[in-house]
PDB file of C-alpha atoms and ligand atoms in Angstrom:
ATOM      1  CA  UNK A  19      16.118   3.626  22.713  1.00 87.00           C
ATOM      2  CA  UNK A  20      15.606   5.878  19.920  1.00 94.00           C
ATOM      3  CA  UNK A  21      12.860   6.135  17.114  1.00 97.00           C
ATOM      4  CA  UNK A  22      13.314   4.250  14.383  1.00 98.00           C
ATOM      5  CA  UNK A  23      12.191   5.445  10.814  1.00 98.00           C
ATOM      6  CA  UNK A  24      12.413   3.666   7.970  1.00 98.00           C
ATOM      7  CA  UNK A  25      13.293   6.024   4.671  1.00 98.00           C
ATOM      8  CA  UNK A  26      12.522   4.143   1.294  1.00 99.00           C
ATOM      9  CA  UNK A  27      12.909   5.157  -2.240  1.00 98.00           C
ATOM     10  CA  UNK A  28      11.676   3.344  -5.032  1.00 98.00           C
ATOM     11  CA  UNK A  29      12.317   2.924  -8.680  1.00 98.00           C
ATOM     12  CA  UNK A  30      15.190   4.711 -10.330  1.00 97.00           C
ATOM     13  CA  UNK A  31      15.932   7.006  -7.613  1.00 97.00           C
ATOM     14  CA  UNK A  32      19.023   4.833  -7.836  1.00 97.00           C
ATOM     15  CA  UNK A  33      20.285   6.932 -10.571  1.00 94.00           C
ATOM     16  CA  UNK A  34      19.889  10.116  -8.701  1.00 96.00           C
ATOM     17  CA  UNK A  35      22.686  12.769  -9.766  1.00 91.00           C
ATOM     18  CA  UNK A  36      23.084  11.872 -13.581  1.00 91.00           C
ATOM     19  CA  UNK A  37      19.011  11.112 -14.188  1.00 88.00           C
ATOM     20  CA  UNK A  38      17.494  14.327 -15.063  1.00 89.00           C
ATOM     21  CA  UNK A  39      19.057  16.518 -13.014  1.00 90.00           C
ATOM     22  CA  UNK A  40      16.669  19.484 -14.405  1.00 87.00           C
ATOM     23  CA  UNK A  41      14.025  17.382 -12.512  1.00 89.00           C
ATOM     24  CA  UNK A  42      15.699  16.073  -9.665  1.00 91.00           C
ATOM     25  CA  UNK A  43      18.918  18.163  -9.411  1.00 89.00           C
ATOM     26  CA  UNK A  44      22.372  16.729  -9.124  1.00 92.00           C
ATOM     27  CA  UNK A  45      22.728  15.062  -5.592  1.00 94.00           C
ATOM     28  CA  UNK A  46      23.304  11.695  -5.520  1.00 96.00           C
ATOM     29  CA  UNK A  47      21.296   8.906  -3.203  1.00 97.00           C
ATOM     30  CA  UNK A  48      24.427   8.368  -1.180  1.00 98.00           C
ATOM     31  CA  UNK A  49      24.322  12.170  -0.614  1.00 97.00           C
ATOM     32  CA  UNK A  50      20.771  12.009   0.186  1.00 97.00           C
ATOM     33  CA  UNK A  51      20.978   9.084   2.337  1.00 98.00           C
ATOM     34  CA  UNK A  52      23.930  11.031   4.167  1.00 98.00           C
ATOM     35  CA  UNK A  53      22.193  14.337   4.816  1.00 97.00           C
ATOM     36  CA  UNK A  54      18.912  12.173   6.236  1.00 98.00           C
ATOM     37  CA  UNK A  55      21.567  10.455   8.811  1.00 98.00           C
ATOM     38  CA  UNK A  56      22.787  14.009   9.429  1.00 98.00           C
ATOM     39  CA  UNK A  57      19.082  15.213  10.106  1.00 98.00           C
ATOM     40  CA  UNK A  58      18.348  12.226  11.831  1.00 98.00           C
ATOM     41  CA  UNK A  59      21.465  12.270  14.289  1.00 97.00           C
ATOM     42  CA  UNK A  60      20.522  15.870  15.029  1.00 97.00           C
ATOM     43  CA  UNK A  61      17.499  14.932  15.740  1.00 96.00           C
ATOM     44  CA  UNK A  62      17.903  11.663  18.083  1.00 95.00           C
ATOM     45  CA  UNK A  63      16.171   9.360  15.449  1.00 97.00           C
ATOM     46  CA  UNK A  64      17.963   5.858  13.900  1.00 98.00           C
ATOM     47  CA  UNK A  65      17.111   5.648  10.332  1.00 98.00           C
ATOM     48  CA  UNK A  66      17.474   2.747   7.757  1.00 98.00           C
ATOM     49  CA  UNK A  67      17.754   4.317   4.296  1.00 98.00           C
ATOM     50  CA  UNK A  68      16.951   2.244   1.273  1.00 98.00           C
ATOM     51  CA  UNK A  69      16.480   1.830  -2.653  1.00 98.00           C
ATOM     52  CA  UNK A  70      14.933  -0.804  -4.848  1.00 98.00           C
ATOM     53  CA  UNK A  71      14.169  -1.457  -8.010  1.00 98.00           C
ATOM     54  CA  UNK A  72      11.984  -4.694  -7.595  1.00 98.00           C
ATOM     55  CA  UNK A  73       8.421  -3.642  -5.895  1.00 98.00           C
ATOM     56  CA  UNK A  74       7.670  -6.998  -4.024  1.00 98.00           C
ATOM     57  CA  UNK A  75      11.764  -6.281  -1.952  1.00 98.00           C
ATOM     58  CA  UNK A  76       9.803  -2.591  -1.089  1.00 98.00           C
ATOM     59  CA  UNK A  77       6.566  -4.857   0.358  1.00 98.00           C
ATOM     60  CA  UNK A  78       8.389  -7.403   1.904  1.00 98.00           C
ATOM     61  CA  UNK A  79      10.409  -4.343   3.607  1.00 98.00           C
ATOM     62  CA  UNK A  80       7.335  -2.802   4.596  1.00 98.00           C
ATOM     63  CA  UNK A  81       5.912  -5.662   6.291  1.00 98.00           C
ATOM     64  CA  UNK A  82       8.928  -6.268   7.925  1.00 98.00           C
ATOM     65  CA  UNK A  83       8.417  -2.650   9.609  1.00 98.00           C
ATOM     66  CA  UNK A  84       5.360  -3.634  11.201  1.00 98.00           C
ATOM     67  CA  UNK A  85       5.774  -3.699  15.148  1.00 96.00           C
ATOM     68  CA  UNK A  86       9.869  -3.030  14.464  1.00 97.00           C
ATOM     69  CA  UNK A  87      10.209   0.549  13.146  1.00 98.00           C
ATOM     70  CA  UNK A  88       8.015   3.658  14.218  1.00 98.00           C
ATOM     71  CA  UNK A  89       7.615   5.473  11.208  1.00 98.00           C
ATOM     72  CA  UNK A  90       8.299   5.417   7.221  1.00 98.00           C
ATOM     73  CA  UNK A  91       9.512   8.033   5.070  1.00 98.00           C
ATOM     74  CA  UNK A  92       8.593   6.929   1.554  1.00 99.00           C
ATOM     75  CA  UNK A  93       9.283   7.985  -1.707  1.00 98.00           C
ATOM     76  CA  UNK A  94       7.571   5.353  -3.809  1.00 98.00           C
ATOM     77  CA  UNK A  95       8.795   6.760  -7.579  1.00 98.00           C
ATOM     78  CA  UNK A  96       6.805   5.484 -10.482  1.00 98.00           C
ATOM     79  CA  UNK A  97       4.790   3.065  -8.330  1.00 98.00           C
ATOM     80  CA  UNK A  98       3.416   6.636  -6.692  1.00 98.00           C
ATOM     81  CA  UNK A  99       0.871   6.859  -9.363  1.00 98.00           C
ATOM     82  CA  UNK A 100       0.333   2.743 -10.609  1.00 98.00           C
ATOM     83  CA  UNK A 101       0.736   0.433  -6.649  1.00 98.00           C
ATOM     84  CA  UNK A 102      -2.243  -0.198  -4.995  1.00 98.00           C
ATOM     85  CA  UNK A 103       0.078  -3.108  -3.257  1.00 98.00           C
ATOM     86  CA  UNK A 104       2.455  -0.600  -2.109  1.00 98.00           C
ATOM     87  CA  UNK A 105      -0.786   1.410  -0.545  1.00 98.00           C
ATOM     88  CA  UNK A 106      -2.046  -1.920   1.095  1.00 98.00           C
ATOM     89  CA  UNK A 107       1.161  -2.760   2.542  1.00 98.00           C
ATOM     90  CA  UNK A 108       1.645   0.679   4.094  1.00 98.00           C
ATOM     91  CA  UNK A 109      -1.675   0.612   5.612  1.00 98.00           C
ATOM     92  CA  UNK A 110      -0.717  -2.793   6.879  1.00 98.00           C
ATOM     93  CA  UNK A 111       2.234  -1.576   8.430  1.00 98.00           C
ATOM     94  CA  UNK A 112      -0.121  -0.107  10.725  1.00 98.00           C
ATOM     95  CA  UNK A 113       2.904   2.906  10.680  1.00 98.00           C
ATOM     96  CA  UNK A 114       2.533   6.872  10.011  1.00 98.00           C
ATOM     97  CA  UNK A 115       3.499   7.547   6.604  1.00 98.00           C
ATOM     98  CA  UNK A 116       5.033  10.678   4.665  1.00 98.00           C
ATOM     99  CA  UNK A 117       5.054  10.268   1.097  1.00 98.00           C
ATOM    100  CA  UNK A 118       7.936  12.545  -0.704  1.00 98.00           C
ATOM    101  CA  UNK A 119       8.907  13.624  -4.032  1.00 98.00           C
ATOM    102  CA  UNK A 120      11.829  15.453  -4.940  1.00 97.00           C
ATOM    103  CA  UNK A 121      10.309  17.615  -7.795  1.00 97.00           C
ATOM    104  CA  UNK A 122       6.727  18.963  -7.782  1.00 97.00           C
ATOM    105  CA  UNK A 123       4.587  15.819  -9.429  1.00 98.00           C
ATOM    106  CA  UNK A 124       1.565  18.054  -9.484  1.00 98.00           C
ATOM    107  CA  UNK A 125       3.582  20.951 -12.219  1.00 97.00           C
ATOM    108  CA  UNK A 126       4.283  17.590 -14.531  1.00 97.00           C
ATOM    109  CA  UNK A 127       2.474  15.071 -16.698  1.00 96.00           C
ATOM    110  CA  UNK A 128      -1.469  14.331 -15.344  1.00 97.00           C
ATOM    111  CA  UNK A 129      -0.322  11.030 -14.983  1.00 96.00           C
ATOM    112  CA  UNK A 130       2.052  11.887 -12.230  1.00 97.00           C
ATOM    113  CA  UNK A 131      -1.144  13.923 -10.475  1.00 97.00           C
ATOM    114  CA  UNK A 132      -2.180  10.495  -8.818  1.00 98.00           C
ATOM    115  CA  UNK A 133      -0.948   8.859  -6.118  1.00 98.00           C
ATOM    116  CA  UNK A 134      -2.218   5.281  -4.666  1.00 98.00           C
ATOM    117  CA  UNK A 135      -0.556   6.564  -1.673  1.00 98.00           C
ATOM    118  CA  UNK A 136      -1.381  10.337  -0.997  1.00 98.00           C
ATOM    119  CA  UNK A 137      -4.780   9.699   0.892  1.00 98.00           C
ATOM    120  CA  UNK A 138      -3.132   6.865   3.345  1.00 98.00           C
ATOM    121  CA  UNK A 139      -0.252   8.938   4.005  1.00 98.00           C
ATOM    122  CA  UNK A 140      -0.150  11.849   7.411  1.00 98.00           C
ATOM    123  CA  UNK A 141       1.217  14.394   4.704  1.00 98.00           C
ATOM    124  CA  UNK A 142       2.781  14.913   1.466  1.00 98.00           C
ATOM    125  CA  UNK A 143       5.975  16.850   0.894  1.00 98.00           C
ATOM    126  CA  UNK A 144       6.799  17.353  -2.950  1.00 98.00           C
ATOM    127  CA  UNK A 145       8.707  19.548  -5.203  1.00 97.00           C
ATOM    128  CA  UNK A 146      11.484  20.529  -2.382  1.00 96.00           C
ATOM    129  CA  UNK A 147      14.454  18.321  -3.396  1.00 95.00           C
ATOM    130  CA  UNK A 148      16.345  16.429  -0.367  1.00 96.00           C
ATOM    131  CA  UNK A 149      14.833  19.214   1.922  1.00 97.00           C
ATOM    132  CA  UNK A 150      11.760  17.443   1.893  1.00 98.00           C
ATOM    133  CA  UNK A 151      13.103  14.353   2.844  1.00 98.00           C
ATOM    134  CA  UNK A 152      14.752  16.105   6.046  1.00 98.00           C
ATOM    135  CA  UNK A 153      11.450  17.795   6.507  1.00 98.00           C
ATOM    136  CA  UNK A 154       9.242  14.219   7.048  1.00 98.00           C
ATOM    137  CA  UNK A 155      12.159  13.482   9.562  1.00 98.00           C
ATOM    138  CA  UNK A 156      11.951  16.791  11.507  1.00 98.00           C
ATOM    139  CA  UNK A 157       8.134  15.761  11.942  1.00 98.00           C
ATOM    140  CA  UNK A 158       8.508  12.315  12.808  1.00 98.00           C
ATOM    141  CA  UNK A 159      11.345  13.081  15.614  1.00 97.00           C
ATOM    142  CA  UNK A 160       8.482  15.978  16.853  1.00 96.00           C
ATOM    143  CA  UNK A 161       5.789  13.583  16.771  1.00 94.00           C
ATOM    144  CA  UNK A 162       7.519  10.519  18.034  1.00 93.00           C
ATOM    145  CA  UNK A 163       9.038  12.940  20.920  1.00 87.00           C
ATOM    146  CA  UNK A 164       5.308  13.733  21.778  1.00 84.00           C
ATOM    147  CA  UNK A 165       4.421  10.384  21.822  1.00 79.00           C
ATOM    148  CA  UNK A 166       7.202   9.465  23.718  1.00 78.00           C
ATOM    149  CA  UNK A 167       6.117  12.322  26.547  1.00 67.00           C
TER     150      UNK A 167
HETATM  151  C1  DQA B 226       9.411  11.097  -8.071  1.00 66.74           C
HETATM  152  C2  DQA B 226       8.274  11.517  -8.993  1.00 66.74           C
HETATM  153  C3  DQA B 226       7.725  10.321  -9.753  1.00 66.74           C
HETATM  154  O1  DQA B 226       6.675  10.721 -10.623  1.00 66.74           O
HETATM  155  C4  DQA B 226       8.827   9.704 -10.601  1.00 66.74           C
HETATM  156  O2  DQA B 226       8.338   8.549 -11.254  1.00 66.74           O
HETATM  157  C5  DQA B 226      10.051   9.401  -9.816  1.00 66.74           C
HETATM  158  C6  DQA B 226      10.504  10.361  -8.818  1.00 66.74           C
HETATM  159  C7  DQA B 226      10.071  12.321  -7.374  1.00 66.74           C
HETATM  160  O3  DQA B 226      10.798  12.102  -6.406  1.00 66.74           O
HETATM  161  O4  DQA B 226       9.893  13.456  -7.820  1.00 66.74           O
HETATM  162  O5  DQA B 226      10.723   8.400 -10.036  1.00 66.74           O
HETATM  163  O6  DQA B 226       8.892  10.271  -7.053  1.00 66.74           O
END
C-alpha cells in the first residue's frame, strides 16, 4: 500500500490565481492540487488535497488523520500566526508535519513572523511558490521510503 499524506491549505488559499498574485503568483489551487498529484504519483505516495475556510472542518480533518494517513503537508494561511488549536491538533495527530507558505512570511508584515506551528513542525518551506509544496512531498516519500525499509 502506498503512503498516504494529507496536503491542507487553509484560509483563502481558495482564491489562489486572482488574490494577490504579486504575493502568491497566478496558479490556481486546482493547479496546485494537480502538480502535488503529479509529484506525488512520481513519487509512489496517495495524497488527499484540501481547502477550508472554517478552522474547526481543518481540526476535525486533522484528527481524522490520526492512525489513517502518514504524514501532513500543511499550509495553515492566516491561522499560521493566530491557532494554537490548529498546533494542538497537529501534535495530536501524532503525524510529521511540514508547514508551507507560498511567499516568504518572514520578508512581510511582523505579524506574519509568527507561527503557532513552526516549532511542532519537522521543517518549514516558505517563499518558493507551489515548489515548496512538491518539496514537503519529495521528503515525505524519502522519509516514509526509509521507514518503510
Ligand atoms: C500564506 C502566508 C500567510 O501569512 C497568509 O495569511 C496566507 C498565505 C502563504 O502561503 O504565503 O493566507 O500562508
Amino acid at each position: 500500500m502506498k503512503p498516504l499524506v494529507l496536503v491542507l491549505n487553509g484560509p483563502n488559499l481558495n482564491m489562489l490565481g486572482t488574490r494577490e498574485p504579486g504575493q502568491y503568483g497566478r496558479e490556481t489551487l486546482a493547479d496546485l492540487a494537480q502538480r502535488c498529484a503529479e509529484t506525488a504519483q512520481a513519487h509512489g505516495l496517495e495524497i488527499e488535497f484540501r481547502q477550508t475556510n472554517h478552522e474547526g472542518e481543518l481540526i476535525d480533518w486533522i484528527h481524522a488523520a490520526r492512525g489513517r494517513c502518514d504524514a501532513i503537508v500543511i499550509n495553515p494561511g492566516a491561522w499560521t500566526h493566530t491557532s494554537v488549536a490548529i498546533r494542538d491538533a497537529l501534535v495530536a495527530s501524532e503525524l510529521p508535519v511540514i508547514e508551507v507558505h507560498l511567499s516568504n512570511v518572514h520578508k512581510r508584515e511582523p505579524f506574519r513572523h509568527l507561527s503557532f506551528v513552526s516549532s511542532i513542525a519537522v521543517g518549514v518551506i516558505c517563499g518558493l511558490g507551489s515548489q515548496g509544496y512538491r518539496m514537503a512531498l519529495n521528503h515525505f516519500a524519502e522519509m516514509l521510503r526509509e521507514h518503510a525499509t
